[in-house]
Amino acid sequence: SGTEATMHAIRLARGYTGRKKVLKFEGCFHGAHDAVLVKAGSGATTHSAPNSLGVLEEVAGNTLLAQYNDLGSVDSVLTANKGEVAAIIVEPVMGNIGPVLPAEGFLRGLRELATAHGALLIFDEVITGFRLSMGGAQRYYGVRPDITTLGKIAGGGMPIGVFGASEQIMKMISPLGKVYQAGTFSGNPMSLAAGLATIRELEAQGHQALDRRGEMLRHGLVEALRDSKVPHQVAGIGSMFQLFLSSRPVTNYQDALSADTALFDRMFLRLLDKGVYLAPSQFETNFLSTAHSDEDVRRVVDAIAESLAEVST
């Protein structure tokens, strides 16, 4: 799974650098292992707190937090923990509070800060890998991390987790190095076969039609909701989209929390009555697939506009 991918990526970064601490971003989700089940308390971006019972404070204490799209907060955390941070791990496009795009220069700034402080940069592309482009978000934005994690699309619907890095870093993995990685289903042939078949299909089709439908859907929502009195933001990129019921643009986790979740829940239920099943939370991302048609997109746009109008009056 993607959880294993990020778990091993962080272990690899710690083994390679000889450091303990990891910097992540508030609201970014990197799986269900202890090192990343941490988020900041309100207004305290550098004070870590476990996000689940069973996660030890001693473990959470080695996970530092900063605000997505805020290079100043990243620099402050790295400076305050000088020489102790093994890695910065980030979703290049946040996908687990709805799609939040990186501000201009943010990812490149992370690359520069990681290098300057001797930390590795990990891109968690479990969502964006093969979705934004065949080279993921790193190709799309032109920023290269030290370690990449993949999942979901890479398995073609079968369970899979992938992590990779340069030869120099990967030589740390046993038996060549002293960073342990193994599992009963590692290299599972069914998952790999499904993943390779999916990649071949994506290479043959390309992303143009899929991305065009994503833009068609987002533009359609903007137009359909132009006269709506409900504060809203249409967000997304490529085939990713979400409708934030908020009056302010969503650039980070705190912005996302301003959304009207109760109204979103009512809209979600009304959409079910119309045969449209979105992700069931305001804080998730919706995705188009190559199976969706232009007619599907028009139907979704109309259903969202109708449902929001019906539940907000």
Coordinates of C-alpha atoms in Angstrom, one line a residue:
S1 CA 0.0 0.0 0.0
G2 CA 0.9 3.6 -0.1
T3 CA 1.4 3.4 3.7
E4 CA 4.2 1.0 3.3
A5 CA 5.8 3.1 0.5
T6 CA 6.0 6.2 2.7
M7 CA 7.0 4.2 5.8
H8 CA 10.0 2.7 3.9
A9 CA 10.8 6.0 2.2
I10 CA 11.1 7.7 5.6
R11 CA 13.2 4.8 7.0
L12 CA 15.5 5.1 4.0
A13 CA 15.9 8.8 4.5
R14 CA 16.7 8.4 8.1
G15 CA 19.2 5.6 7.3
Y16 CA 20.8 7.6 4.5
T17 CA 21.2 10.9 6.5
G18 CA 21.7 9.4 10.0
R19 CA 19.0 11.9 11.3
K20 CA 15.8 11.2 13.1
K21 CA 13.3 14.0 12.4
V22 CA 10.9 14.4 9.5
L23 CA 9.0 17.5 8.4
K24 CA 5.5 17.1 7.0
F25 CA 2.7 19.5 6.2
E26 CA -0.5 20.0 8.2
G27 CA -3.3 18.3 6.3
C28 CA -1.0 16.2 4.1
F29 CA -1.8 12.5 4.4
H30 CA 0.9 9.9 4.0
G31 CA -0.6 6.7 5.2
A32 CA -1.4 5.1 8.5
H33 CA 1.9 4.5 10.1
D34 CA 3.0 6.2 13.3
A35 CA 5.6 8.6 11.8
V36 CA 3.0 10.5 9.7
L37 CA -0.2 10.2 11.8
V38 CA 0.5 13.6 13.2
K39 CA -0.9 17.1 12.6
A40 CA -0.4 20.5 14.2
G41 CA -2.7 22.0 16.8
S42 CA -4.4 25.3 15.9
G43 CA -1.8 28.0 15.3
A44 CA 1.1 25.8 16.5
T45 CA 2.7 24.5 13.3
T46 CA 5.9 23.2 15.0
H47 CA 4.3 21.4 17.9
S48 CA 3.5 17.8 17.1
A49 CA 0.6 15.9 18.5
P50 CA -0.5 12.3 17.7
N51 CA -3.5 12.1 15.4
S52 CA -4.5 8.6 16.7
L53 CA -4.6 6.7 19.9
G54 CA -1.7 4.3 20.0
V55 CA 0.8 6.7 18.4
L56 CA 3.4 7.4 21.1
E57 CA 4.3 11.0 21.9
E58 CA 7.9 9.9 21.7
V59 CA 7.4 9.0 18.0
A60 CA 5.3 12.0 17.2
G61 CA 8.0 14.2 18.7
N62 CA 10.2 13.4 15.8
T63 CA 7.6 14.6 13.3
L64 CA 7.6 18.4 12.7
L65 CA 4.9 20.3 11.0
A66 CA 4.7 23.3 8.7
Q67 CA 2.1 25.0 6.6
Y68 CA 1.7 24.0 3.0
N69 CA 2.5 26.8 0.6
D70 CA 4.4 28.7 3.3
L71 CA 8.2 28.5 2.7
G72 CA 8.8 30.8 5.7
S73 CA 7.3 28.2 8.1
V74 CA 9.4 25.5 6.5
D75 CA 12.6 27.5 6.8
S76 CA 11.8 28.3 10.5
V77 CA 11.3 24.7 11.3
L78 CA 14.5 23.5 9.6
T79 CA 16.5 26.3 11.2
A80 CA 15.1 25.5 14.7
N81 CA 16.1 21.8 14.1
K82 CA 19.3 22.4 12.3
G83 CA 21.1 19.2 11.4
E84 CA 18.4 17.0 12.7
V85 CA 15.8 16.7 9.8
A86 CA 16.3 13.7 7.7
A87 CA 13.5 14.5 5.2
I88 CA 10.8 16.8 4.0
I89 CA 7.8 14.7 2.9
V90 CA 5.0 16.4 0.9
E91 CA 2.1 15.7 -1.4
P92 CA 3.2 18.0 -4.3
V93 CA -0.5 18.6 -4.9
M94 CA -2.5 18.1 -1.6
G95 CA -5.1 15.4 -2.3
N96 CA -6.5 14.5 1.1
I97 CA -8.3 17.7 2.1
G98 CA -9.5 18.2 -1.5
P99 CA -7.1 19.2 -4.2
V100 CA -4.8 22.1 -3.1
L101 CA -2.3 23.3 -5.6
P102 CA 1.2 24.4 -4.9
A103 CA 1.8 28.1 -5.1
E104 CA 4.2 29.4 -7.7
G105 CA 7.7 28.5 -6.6
F106 CA 6.7 26.5 -3.5
L107 CA 7.9 23.1 -4.7
R108 CA 11.1 24.6 -6.1
G109 CA 11.6 26.4 -2.8
L110 CA 11.2 23.1 -0.9
R111 CA 13.9 21.6 -3.2
E112 CA 16.3 24.4 -2.4
L113 CA 15.6 24.4 1.4
A114 CA 16.0 20.6 1.6
T115 CA 19.3 20.8 -0.2
A116 CA 20.6 23.7 1.9
H117 CA 19.8 21.9 5.2
G118 CA 21.0 18.5 4.1
A119 CA 17.6 16.9 4.2
L120 CA 16.1 14.6 1.5
L121 CA 13.0 15.7 -0.3
I122 CA 10.3 13.0 -0.6
F123 CA 7.4 13.5 -3.0
D124 CA 4.4 11.4 -2.0
E125 CA 2.9 10.8 -5.4
V126 CA 0.5 8.1 -4.4
I127 CA -2.4 10.3 -5.8
T128 CA -0.6 12.4 -8.4
G129 CA 1.7 9.7 -9.8
F130 CA 0.5 8.8 -13.4
R131 CA -2.5 11.1 -12.9
L132 CA -1.0 14.6 -13.6
S133 CA 1.4 13.1 -16.2
M134 CA 3.2 9.9 -16.8
G135 CA 6.0 11.4 -14.7
G136 CA 3.6 12.6 -12.0
A137 CA 3.7 16.0 -10.4
Q138 CA 7.5 16.2 -10.5
R139 CA 7.5 16.2 -14.3
Y140 CA 4.4 18.4 -14.4
Y141 CA 6.1 21.1 -12.2
G142 CA 9.7 20.4 -13.2
V143 CA 10.9 19.7 -9.6
R144 CA 12.8 16.5 -8.8
P145 CA 12.7 15.0 -5.3
D146 CA 15.2 12.7 -3.8
I147 CA 12.7 9.9 -3.1
T148 CA 9.3 9.2 -4.8
T149 CA 6.5 7.1 -3.4
L150 CA 3.7 5.7 -5.6
G151 CA 0.5 3.6 -5.1
K152 CA -3.1 3.4 -6.4
I153 CA -2.8 3.9 -10.2
A154 CA 0.6 2.2 -10.2
G155 CA -1.2 -1.1 -9.2
G156 CA -4.0 -0.9 -11.7
G157 CA -6.6 -1.4 -8.9
M158 CA -4.5 -4.1 -7.1
P159 CA -2.8 -3.4 -3.8
I160 CA 0.7 -1.8 -4.3
G161 CA 3.2 0.5 -2.8
V162 CA 6.3 1.8 -4.6
F163 CA 9.3 3.9 -3.5
G164 CA 12.3 4.8 -5.5
A165 CA 15.3 7.1 -5.5
S166 CA 18.8 7.4 -7.1
E167 CA 21.1 4.5 -7.2
Q168 CA 23.2 6.1 -4.5
I169 CA 20.3 6.3 -2.1
M170 CA 18.8 2.9 -2.9
K171 CA 22.1 1.2 -2.2
M172 CA 21.2 1.8 1.4
I173 CA 18.5 -0.9 1.1
S174 CA 19.5 -4.4 2.3
P175 CA 21.2 -6.6 1.4
L176 CA 23.5 -3.9 -0.1
G177 CA 23.0 -1.6 2.8
K178 CA 21.7 -1.6 6.3
V179 CA 18.2 -0.2 5.8
Y180 CA 15.8 -3.2 6.0
Q181 CA 12.9 -3.6 3.6
A182 CA 10.9 -6.8 3.1
G183 CA 7.4 -8.2 2.9
T184 CA 5.4 -11.3 2.0
F185 CA 3.8 -9.5 -0.9
S186 CA 6.7 -7.3 -2.0
G187 CA 7.0 -7.6 -5.8
N188 CA 3.6 -9.3 -6.0
P189 CA 3.3 -10.5 -9.6
M190 CA -0.5 -9.9 -9.9
S191 CA -0.2 -6.3 -8.7
L192 CA 2.8 -5.6 -11.0
A193 CA 1.1 -7.1 -14.0
A194 CA -2.0 -5.0 -13.4
G195 CA 0.1 -1.9 -12.9
L196 CA 2.1 -2.5 -16.0
A197 CA -1.1 -3.0 -18.0
T198 CA -2.5 0.2 -16.7
I199 CA 0.6 2.1 -17.5
R200 CA 0.7 0.8 -21.1
E201 CA -3.0 1.8 -21.5
L202 CA -2.3 5.3 -20.2
E203 CA 0.7 5.6 -22.5
A204 CA -1.4 4.6 -25.5
Q205 CA -4.3 7.0 -24.6
G206 CA -2.3 9.9 -23.2
H207 CA -3.7 12.4 -20.7
Q208 CA -5.1 15.0 -23.1
A209 CA -8.7 13.7 -23.2
L210 CA -8.8 13.0 -19.5
D211 CA -7.4 16.5 -18.6
R212 CA -9.8 18.1 -21.1
R213 CA -12.7 16.6 -19.3
G214 CA -11.3 17.7 -15.9
E215 CA -11.1 21.3 -17.2
M216 CA -14.6 20.9 -18.8
L217 CA -16.0 19.9 -15.4
R218 CA -14.3 22.6 -13.4
H219 CA -15.3 25.3 -16.0
G220 CA -18.8 23.9 -16.0
L221 CA -19.1 24.2 -12.2
V222 CA -17.8 27.8 -12.3
E223 CA -20.4 28.7 -14.9
A224 CA -23.3 26.7 -13.4
L225 CA -22.7 28.3 -9.9
R226 CA -21.9 31.8 -11.1
D227 CA -25.2 33.2 -9.7
S228 CA -25.2 31.0 -6.6
K229 CA -25.4 32.8 -3.3
V230 CA -23.5 30.0 -1.6
P231 CA -19.8 30.9 -1.1
H232 CA -17.8 28.4 -3.0
Q233 CA -14.4 27.7 -4.6
V234 CA -13.9 25.3 -7.6
A235 CA -10.6 23.6 -7.1
G236 CA -8.5 21.0 -9.0
I237 CA -6.0 20.2 -11.7
G238 CA -6.0 17.6 -14.4
S239 CA -8.6 15.0 -13.6
M240 CA -8.8 16.1 -9.9
F241 CA -11.6 18.3 -8.6
Q242 CA -13.5 19.4 -5.6
L243 CA -16.1 22.1 -4.7
F244 CA -15.1 23.8 -1.5
L245 CA -18.1 25.5 0.2
S246 CA -16.0 28.4 1.5
S247 CA -15.7 32.1 0.8
R248 CA -11.9 32.0 0.8
P249 CA -9.5 30.4 -1.7
V250 CA -8.1 27.2 -0.3
T251 CA -4.3 27.2 -0.2
N252 CA -3.6 25.1 2.9
Y253 CA -5.3 23.0 5.6
Q254 CA -6.5 25.9 7.7
D255 CA -8.2 27.4 4.7
A256 CA -10.0 24.1 4.0
L257 CA -11.3 24.0 7.6
S258 CA -13.3 27.2 6.8
A259 CA -15.6 25.2 4.5
D260 CA -19.3 24.5 5.4
T261 CA -19.1 20.8 6.0
A262 CA -22.8 20.5 7.1
L263 CA -24.0 22.0 3.8
F264 CA -21.6 19.8 1.9
D265 CA -23.0 16.7 3.7
R266 CA -26.6 17.7 2.7
M267 CA -25.4 18.3 -0.9
F268 CA -23.7 14.9 -1.0
L269 CA -26.9 13.1 0.1
R270 CA -29.0 14.9 -2.4
L271 CA -26.5 14.0 -5.1
L272 CA -26.9 10.3 -4.2
D273 CA -30.6 10.7 -5.0
K274 CA -29.6 11.9 -8.4
G275 CA -27.3 9.0 -9.0
V276 CA -24.1 10.9 -8.6
Y277 CA -21.6 9.6 -6.0
L278 CA -18.9 12.1 -5.0
A279 CA -16.3 11.4 -2.3
P280 CA -18.4 11.6 0.9
S281 CA -16.3 14.3 2.6
Q282 CA -15.6 18.0 1.9
F283 CA -12.0 17.1 2.7
E284 CA -11.4 14.6 -0.1
T285 CA -10.7 14.8 -3.8
N286 CA -12.9 13.6 -6.6
F287 CA -11.4 12.0 -9.7
L288 CA -12.4 11.5 -13.3
S289 CA -11.2 8.3 -15.1
T290 CA -10.7 7.4 -18.7
A291 CA -14.1 5.6 -18.5
H292 CA -16.0 8.9 -18.1
S293 CA -17.5 10.7 -21.1
D294 CA -18.4 14.3 -21.9
E295 CA -22.0 13.4 -21.1
D296 CA -21.0 12.1 -17.7
V297 CA -19.3 15.4 -17.0
R298 CA -22.3 17.4 -18.0
R299 CA -24.5 15.2 -15.8
V300 CA -22.3 15.7 -12.8
V301 CA -22.1 19.5 -13.3
D302 CA -25.9 19.8 -13.6
A303 CA -26.5 17.5 -10.6
I304 CA -24.1 19.4 -8.3
A305 CA -25.7 22.8 -9.3
E306 CA -29.2 21.5 -8.7
S307 CA -28.4 19.7 -5.5
L308 CA -26.6 22.7 -4.0
A309 CA -29.5 25.0 -4.9
E310 CA -32.0 22.6 -3.3
V311 CA -30.2 22.1 0.0
S312 CA -29.2 25.8 0.5
T313 CA -32.7 27.3 0.3

